[in-house]
Coordinates of N, CA, C and O in Angstrom, one line a residue:
M357 N -2.0 -2.1 -17.1 CA -1.4 -1.4 -15.9 C -1.2 0.1 -16.1 O -1.9 0.5 -17.1
Y358 N -0.5 0.7 -15.4 CA -0.3 2.0 -15.2 C 1.0 2.6 -15.8 O 2.0 1.8 -15.7
D359 N 1.3 3.7 -16.4 CA 2.6 4.2 -16.6 C 3.2 4.4 -15.3 O 2.7 4.7 -14.3
Y360 N 4.7 4.3 -15.5 CA 5.4 4.4 -14.1 C 6.8 5.0 -14.5 O 7.1 5.0 -15.5
N361 N 7.5 5.7 -13.3 CA 8.7 6.2 -13.5 C 9.6 5.0 -13.3 O 9.9 4.7 -12.4
K362 N 10.3 4.7 -14.4 CA 11.3 3.7 -14.5 C 12.4 4.1 -13.4 O 13.1 3.0 -12.8
K363 N 12.7 5.2 -13.1 CA 13.7 5.6 -12.1 C 13.6 5.1 -10.8 O 14.3 5.2 -9.9
L364 N 12.3 4.8 -10.5 CA 12.2 4.3 -9.2 C 11.9 2.9 -8.9 O 11.9 2.5 -7.6
V365 N 12.1 2.1 -9.9 CA 12.2 0.6 -9.8 C 13.2 0.0 -9.0 O 13.0 -0.7 -8.1
V366 N 14.3 0.9 -9.2 CA 15.6 0.1 -8.2 C 15.2 0.4 -6.7 O 15.4 -0.2 -5.9
R367 N 14.6 1.6 -6.4 CA 14.3 2.1 -4.9 C 13.2 1.0 -4.5 O 13.1 0.7 -3.5
A368 N 12.2 0.7 -5.4 CA 11.1 -0.2 -5.1 C 11.6 -1.6 -4.7 O 11.1 -2.2 -3.8
K369 N 12.5 -2.0 -5.6 CA 13.2 -3.3 -5.2 C 13.9 -3.3 -3.8 O 13.8 -4.2 -2.9
Q370 N 14.5 -2.0 -3.6 CA 15.1 -2.0 -2.0 C 14.3 -2.0 -1.2 O 14.4 -2.7 0.0
L371 N 13.1 -1.3 -1.3 CA 12.0 -1.2 -0.3 C 11.5 -2.6 -0.2 O 11.0 -2.8 1.1
R372 N 11.3 -3.4 -1.1 CA 10.7 -4.8 -0.7 C 11.6 -5.7 0.0 O 11.3 -6.3 0.8
K373 N 12.9 -5.4 0.0 CA 14.0 -6.0 0.8 C 13.9 -5.7 2.2 O 14.5 -6.2 2.9
E374 N 13.5 -4.4 2.4 CA 13.5 -3.8 3.6 C 12.1 -3.2 4.3 O 12.2 -2.0 4.9
M375 N 11.1 -4.2 4.1 CA 10.0 -3.9 4.6 C 9.9 -3.5 6.1 O 10.8 -4.1 6.9
T376 N 9.0 -2.6 6.5 CA 9.0 -2.3 8.0 C 8.4 -3.5 8.8 O 7.7 -4.5 8.0
K377 N 8.4 -3.6 10.0 CA 7.8 -4.6 10.7 C 6.3 -4.8 10.4 O 6.1 -6.0 10.3
Q378 N 5.6 -3.7 10.3 CA 4.2 -3.9 10.1 C 4.0 -4.3 8.5 O 2.9 -5.1 8.5
E379 N 4.7 -3.8 7.5 CA 4.7 -4.2 6.3 C 4.9 -5.7 6.2 O 4.0 -6.6 5.6
H380 N 5.9 -6.2 6.8 CA 6.2 -7.6 6.8 C 5.0 -8.4 7.6 O 4.8 -9.4 7.0
H381 N 4.6 -8.0 8.4 CA 3.3 -8.6 9.3 C 2.2 -8.8 8.3 O 1.7 -9.9 8.1
L382 N 2.0 -7.5 7.8 CA 0.7 -7.6 6.8 C 0.9 -8.4 5.5 O 0.0 -9.2 5.1
W383 N 2.1 -8.3 5.1 CA 2.3 -9.3 3.8 C 2.4 -10.7 4.1 O 1.7 -11.4 3.5
Y384 N 3.2 -11.1 5.0 CA 3.3 -12.5 5.2 C 2.1 -13.2 6.1 O 1.9 -14.3 6.0
D385 N 1.5 -12.4 6.8 CA 0.4 -13.1 7.7 C -1.0 -12.7 7.0 O -1.9 -13.3 7.6
F386 N -1.0 -12.0 5.9 CA -2.4 -12.0 5.1 C -2.3 -11.7 3.6 O -2.9 -12.8 3.1
L387 N -1.7 -10.8 3.2 CA -2.0 -10.4 1.7 C -1.4 -11.3 0.9 O -1.9 -11.6 -0.1
R388 N -0.3 -12.0 1.2 CA 0.4 -13.0 0.1 C -0.6 -14.3 -0.1 O -0.3 -14.9 -0.9
G389 N -1.3 -14.4 1.0 CA -2.3 -15.7 1.0 C -3.6 -15.5 0.2 O -4.4 -16.4 0.2
L390 N -3.8 -14.2 -0.1 CA -5.1 -13.9 -0.8 C -5.2 -14.6 -2.1 O -3.9 -14.9 -2.7
S391 N -6.4 -14.9 -2.5 CA -6.6 -15.3 -4.0 C -6.4 -14.6 -5.1 O -6.3 -14.9 -6.0
V392 N -6.1 -13.1 -4.7 CA -5.8 -12.4 -5.7 C -4.5 -11.9 -5.7 O -3.9 -11.9 -4.6
K393 N -3.9 -11.5 -6.6 CA -2.4 -11.0 -6.6 C -2.3 -9.5 -6.1 O -3.1 -8.7 -6.4
V394 N -1.5 -9.6 -5.2 CA -1.1 -8.2 -4.5 C 0.5 -7.9 -4.5 O 1.2 -9.0 -4.4
Y395 N 0.6 -6.6 -5.0 CA 2.1 -6.4 -5.2 C 2.7 -5.6 -4.1 O 1.9 -4.8 -3.7
K396 N 3.9 -5.9 -3.7 CA 4.6 -5.0 -2.6 C 5.3 -4.0 -3.4 O 5.9 -4.4 -4.5
Q397 N 5.6 -2.9 -2.6 CA 6.1 -1.6 -3.3 C 6.2 -1.6 -4.6 O 7.0 -1.8 -5.5
K398 N 4.9 -1.3 -5.1 CA 4.6 -1.1 -6.7 C 4.9 0.3 -7.0 O 4.4 1.2 -6.4
V399 N 5.4 0.4 -8.3 CA 5.5 1.9 -8.7 C 4.4 2.0 -9.5 O 4.0 1.4 -10.6
I400 N 3.6 3.0 -9.5 CA 2.6 3.7 -10.1 C 2.7 5.0 -10.2 O 2.8 6.0 -9.4
G401 N 2.9 5.5 -11.5 CA 3.2 6.9 -11.9 C 4.6 7.2 -11.3 O 5.7 6.8 -11.5
N402 N 4.4 8.3 -10.3 CA 5.7 8.8 -9.8 C 5.8 8.4 -8.4 O 6.4 9.1 -7.6
Y403 N 5.1 7.3 -7.8 CA 4.9 6.9 -6.5 C 5.5 5.5 -6.4 O 5.0 4.7 -7.4
I404 N 5.8 5.2 -5.2 CA 6.0 3.8 -4.9 C 4.9 3.7 -3.7 O 4.9 4.1 -2.6
V405 N 3.8 2.7 -3.8 CA 2.8 2.4 -3.0 C 3.4 1.1 -2.1 O 4.0 0.4 -2.7
D406 N 2.7 1.0 -1.0 CA 3.3 0.0 -0.3 C 2.8 -1.4 -0.8 O 3.5 -2.2 -1.0
F407 N 1.4 -1.5 -1.1 CA 0.9 -2.6 -1.6 C -0.2 -2.3 -2.5 O -0.6 -1.1 -2.5
Y408 N -0.3 -3.1 -3.6 CA -1.3 -2.8 -4.7 C -2.1 -3.9 -5.2 O -1.4 -4.9 -5.6
C409 N -3.2 -4.2 -5.3 CA -3.9 -5.2 -6.0 C -4.8 -4.7 -7.3 O -5.7 -3.7 -7.2
D410 N -4.2 -5.1 -8.3 CA -4.7 -4.7 -9.7 C -6.2 -5.0 -9.6 O -7.1 -4.1 -10.1
K411 N -6.6 -6.2 -9.4 CA -8.0 -6.8 -9.5 C -9.0 -5.7 -8.8 O -10.0 -5.4 -9.5
A412 N -8.6 -5.4 -7.6 CA -9.6 -4.4 -7.0 C -9.3 -3.0 -7.1 O -9.8 -2.0 -6.7
K413 N -8.0 -2.6 -7.9 CA -7.8 -1.2 -8.1 C -7.6 -0.5 -6.8 O -8.0 0.5 -6.5
L414 N -6.8 -1.2 -5.9 CA -6.7 -1.0 -4.3 C -5.2 -0.8 -4.1 O -4.5 -1.6 -4.3
V415 N -5.0 0.5 -3.5 CA -3.6 0.6 -2.9 C -4.0 0.5 -1.4 O -4.9 1.2 -0.9
I416 N -2.9 0.0 -0.7 CA -3.0 -0.1 0.7 C -1.7 0.4 1.4 O -0.7 -0.1 0.8
E417 N -2.0 1.3 2.2 CA -0.8 2.2 2.7 C -0.8 2.1 4.2 O -1.4 2.0 4.8
L418 N 0.5 1.8 4.6 CA 0.9 1.9 6.2 C 1.6 3.0 6.4 O 2.6 3.3 5.9
D419 N 1.1 3.8 7.4 CA 1.6 5.0 7.6 C 2.4 4.9 9.1 O 1.7 4.9 10.2
G420 N 3.6 5.1 9.1 CA 4.1 5.4 10.3 C 4.3 7.0 10.9 O 3.7 7.9 10.2
S421 N 5.1 7.0 11.7 CA 5.1 8.5 12.3 C 5.5 9.6 11.3 O 4.9 10.7 11.5
Q422 N 6.3 9.4 10.4 CA 6.6 10.4 9.6 C 5.5 11.1 8.7 O 5.6 11.9 8.0
H423 N 4.6 10.1 8.6 CA 3.2 10.6 7.7 C 2.3 11.6 8.4 O 1.4 12.1 7.9
F424 N 2.6 11.9 9.8 CA 1.7 12.9 10.6 C 2.1 14.2 10.8 O 1.7 15.1 11.6
T425 N 3.2 14.7 10.0 CA 3.3 15.9 9.9 C 2.7 16.7 8.9 O 1.9 16.1 8.1
E426 N 2.5 18.1 9.1 CA 1.4 18.7 8.0 C 2.1 18.6 6.7 O 1.1 18.6 5.8
M427 N 3.2 18.7 6.6 CA 3.7 18.5 5.3 C 3.5 17.3 4.5 O 3.2 17.0 3.3
A428 N 3.7 16.1 5.4 CA 3.6 14.8 4.9 C 2.0 14.6 4.8 O 1.7 13.9 3.7
M429 N 1.1 15.1 5.5 CA -0.3 14.9 5.4 C -0.7 15.6 4.1 O -1.5 15.1 3.3
D430 N 0.0 16.8 3.8 CA -0.6 17.5 2.6 C -0.2 16.6 1.2 O -0.7 16.3 0.2
Y431 N 1.2 16.0 1.5 CA 1.7 15.3 0.3 C 0.8 14.2 0.1 O 0.5 13.7 -0.9
D432 N 0.5 13.2 1.1 CA -0.3 12.2 1.1 C -1.6 12.5 0.4 O -2.2 11.6 -0.4
K433 N -2.2 13.5 0.8 CA -3.5 14.0 0.4 C -3.6 14.3 -1.3 O -4.2 13.8 -2.0
E434 N -2.3 14.8 -1.8 CA -2.3 15.2 -2.9 C -2.0 13.8 -3.8 O -2.5 13.5 -5.0
R435 N -1.1 12.9 -3.2 CA -0.9 11.6 -3.8 C -2.1 10.6 -3.9 O -2.3 10.2 -5.0
T436 N -2.9 10.8 -2.9 CA -4.1 10.0 -3.1 C -5.0 10.5 -4.0 O -5.7 9.9 -4.7
A437 N -5.2 11.8 -4.4 CA -6.0 12.4 -5.3 C -5.4 12.0 -6.7 O -6.3 11.7 -7.5
I438 N -4.1 12.1 -7.0 CA -3.7 11.6 -8.2 C -4.1 10.2 -8.4 O -4.5 9.8 -9.6
L439 N -3.8 9.3 -7.5 CA -4.0 8.0 -7.7 C -5.5 7.7 -7.8 O -6.0 7.0 -8.6
S440 N -6.5 8.5 -7.1 CA -7.8 8.3 -7.3 C -8.3 8.8 -8.6 O -9.3 8.2 -9.4
N441 N -7.4 9.6 -9.3 CA -7.8 10.2 -10.6 C -7.7 9.2 -11.6 O -8.0 9.1 -12.6
L442 N -6.8 8.2 -11.2 CA -6.4 6.9 -12.1 C -7.5 5.7 -11.8 O -7.4 4.8 -12.4
G443 N -8.5 6.2 -11.0 CA -9.3 5.1 -10.7 C -9.1 4.1 -9.7 O -9.7 2.9 -9.3
I444 N -7.9 4.3 -8.8 CA -7.6 3.6 -7.9 C -8.2 4.0 -6.5 O -8.0 5.1 -6.1
T445 N -8.6 3.3 -5.7 CA -8.8 3.5 -4.4 C -7.6 3.3 -3.4 O -6.8 2.4 -3.6
V446 N -7.4 4.3 -2.5 CA -6.4 4.2 -1.6 C -6.9 4.1 -0.2 O -7.8 4.9 0.2
I447 N -6.2 3.1 0.7 CA -6.9 2.9 2.0 C -5.5 3.0 2.8 O -4.3 2.5 2.5
R448 N -5.6 3.8 3.8 CA -4.6 3.9 4.9 C -4.8 3.4 6.1 O -5.8 3.4 6.7
F449 N -3.7 2.8 6.6 CA -3.8 2.3 8.1 C -2.4 2.9 8.7 O -1.4 2.9 8.1
T450 N -2.6 3.0 10.0 CA -1.5 3.4 10.7 C -0.7 2.2 11.2 O -1.2 1.0 11.2
N451 N 0.6 2.2 11.3 CA 1.4 1.1 11.9 C 0.8 0.5 13.3 O 0.7 -0.6 13.5
Q452 N 0.4 1.4 14.1 CA -0.4 1.2 15.2 C -1.6 0.1 15.1 O -1.7 -0.7 15.7
E453 N -2.2 0.5 14.0 CA -3.7 -0.1 13.8 C -3.0 -1.6 13.2 O -3.9 -2.6 13.7
V454 N -2.1 -1.7 12.6 CA -1.7 -3.0 12.0 C -1.1 -3.9 13.4 O -1.4 -5.3 13.4
E455 N -0.4 -3.1 14.3 CA -0.1 -4.0 15.3 C -1.0 -4.4 16.3 O -1.1 -5.4 16.9
E456 N -2.1 -3.4 16.6 CA -3.1 -3.8 17.6 C -4.5 -4.2 17.1 O -5.3 -4.8 18.0
Q457 N -4.7 -3.9 15.9 CA -6.1 -4.2 15.5 C -5.9 -4.9 14.1 O -6.7 -4.8 13.1
F458 N -5.0 -6.0 13.9 CA -4.6 -6.8 12.9 C -5.9 -7.3 11.9 O -6.2 -7.2 10.9
E459 N -6.6 -8.0 12.8 CA -7.9 -8.6 12.3 C -8.8 -7.5 11.7 O -9.3 -7.9 10.5
V460 N -8.9 -6.4 12.4 CA -9.9 -5.4 11.8 C -9.0 -4.9 10.3 O -10.0 -4.6 9.4
V461 N -7.9 -4.6 10.3 CA -7.3 -4.1 9.1 C -7.5 -5.3 7.9 O -8.0 -5.1 7.0
C462 N -7.3 -6.7 8.4 CA -7.5 -7.6 7.4 C -8.8 -7.7 6.8 O -9.2 -7.7 5.6
E463 N -9.7 -7.6 7.8 CA -11.3 -7.5 7.2 C -11.6 -6.4 6.5 O -12.3 -6.7 5.4
K464 N -11.1 -5.2 6.7 CA -11.4 -4.2 5.8 C -10.8 -4.1 4.5 O -11.4 -3.9 3.5
I465 N -9.7 -4.7 4.4 CA -8.9 -4.9 3.0 C -9.8 -6.0 2.2 O -10.0 -5.7 1.1
N466 N -10.0 -7.1 3.1 CA -10.6 -8.2 2.4 C -12.3 -7.7 1.9 O -12.7 -8.1 0.7
S467 N -12.9 -6.8 2.6 CA -14.2 -6.4 2.1 C -13.9 -5.7 0.9 O -14.9 -5.5 -0.1
L468 N -12.9 -4.7 0.8 CA -12.7 -3.9 -0.4 C -12.3 -4.8 -1.6 O -12.7 -4.5 -2.8
I469 N -11.6 -5.8 -1.5 CA -11.3 -6.7 -2.5 C -12.4 -7.5 -2.9 O -12.7 -7.7 -4.0
T470 N -13.3 -8.0 -2.1 CA -14.5 -8.7 -2.3 C -15.5 -8.0 -3.2 O -16.1 -8.3 -3.8
L471 N -15.7 -6.5 -2.7 CA -16.4 -5.6 -3.3 C -16.0 -5.5 -4.9 O -17.0 -5.5 -5.6
S472 N -14.8 -5.7 -5.2 CA -14.3 -5.5 -6.5 C -14.9 -6.6 -7.3 O -14.9 -6.8 -8.5
D473 N -15.3 -7.8 -6.8 CA -15.6 -9.0 -7.4 C -17.1 -9.0 -7.8 O -17.6 -9.8 -8.6
S474 N -17.8 -8.0 -7.2 CA -19.2 -7.9 -7.4 C -19.5 -7.2 -8.7 O -18.8 -6.5 -9.1

């Protein structure tokens, strides 16, 4: 696994208990039933990622409206670059995509996880 900021563990546990509606939907209706292990609110380095699949080295992020400010987009870009440097692929979906195109979101995630088996 990766080094992580132990100070973030308590916050990650809290976030697991307080998932957003979209995180809850994706977790209970798709991710937890996969044949590979997916972690919720996983601490990697100095970040808490929404979902992480170690086998595929894949981070799945769900972005609500707070991610669309210029400052947040810059932060997300930097965060993605740091995770990418660790060999992790980061995929992002908007909350709206999860709500309105759930099957497409699941197919995209599944294809990335399946590619990791090749």
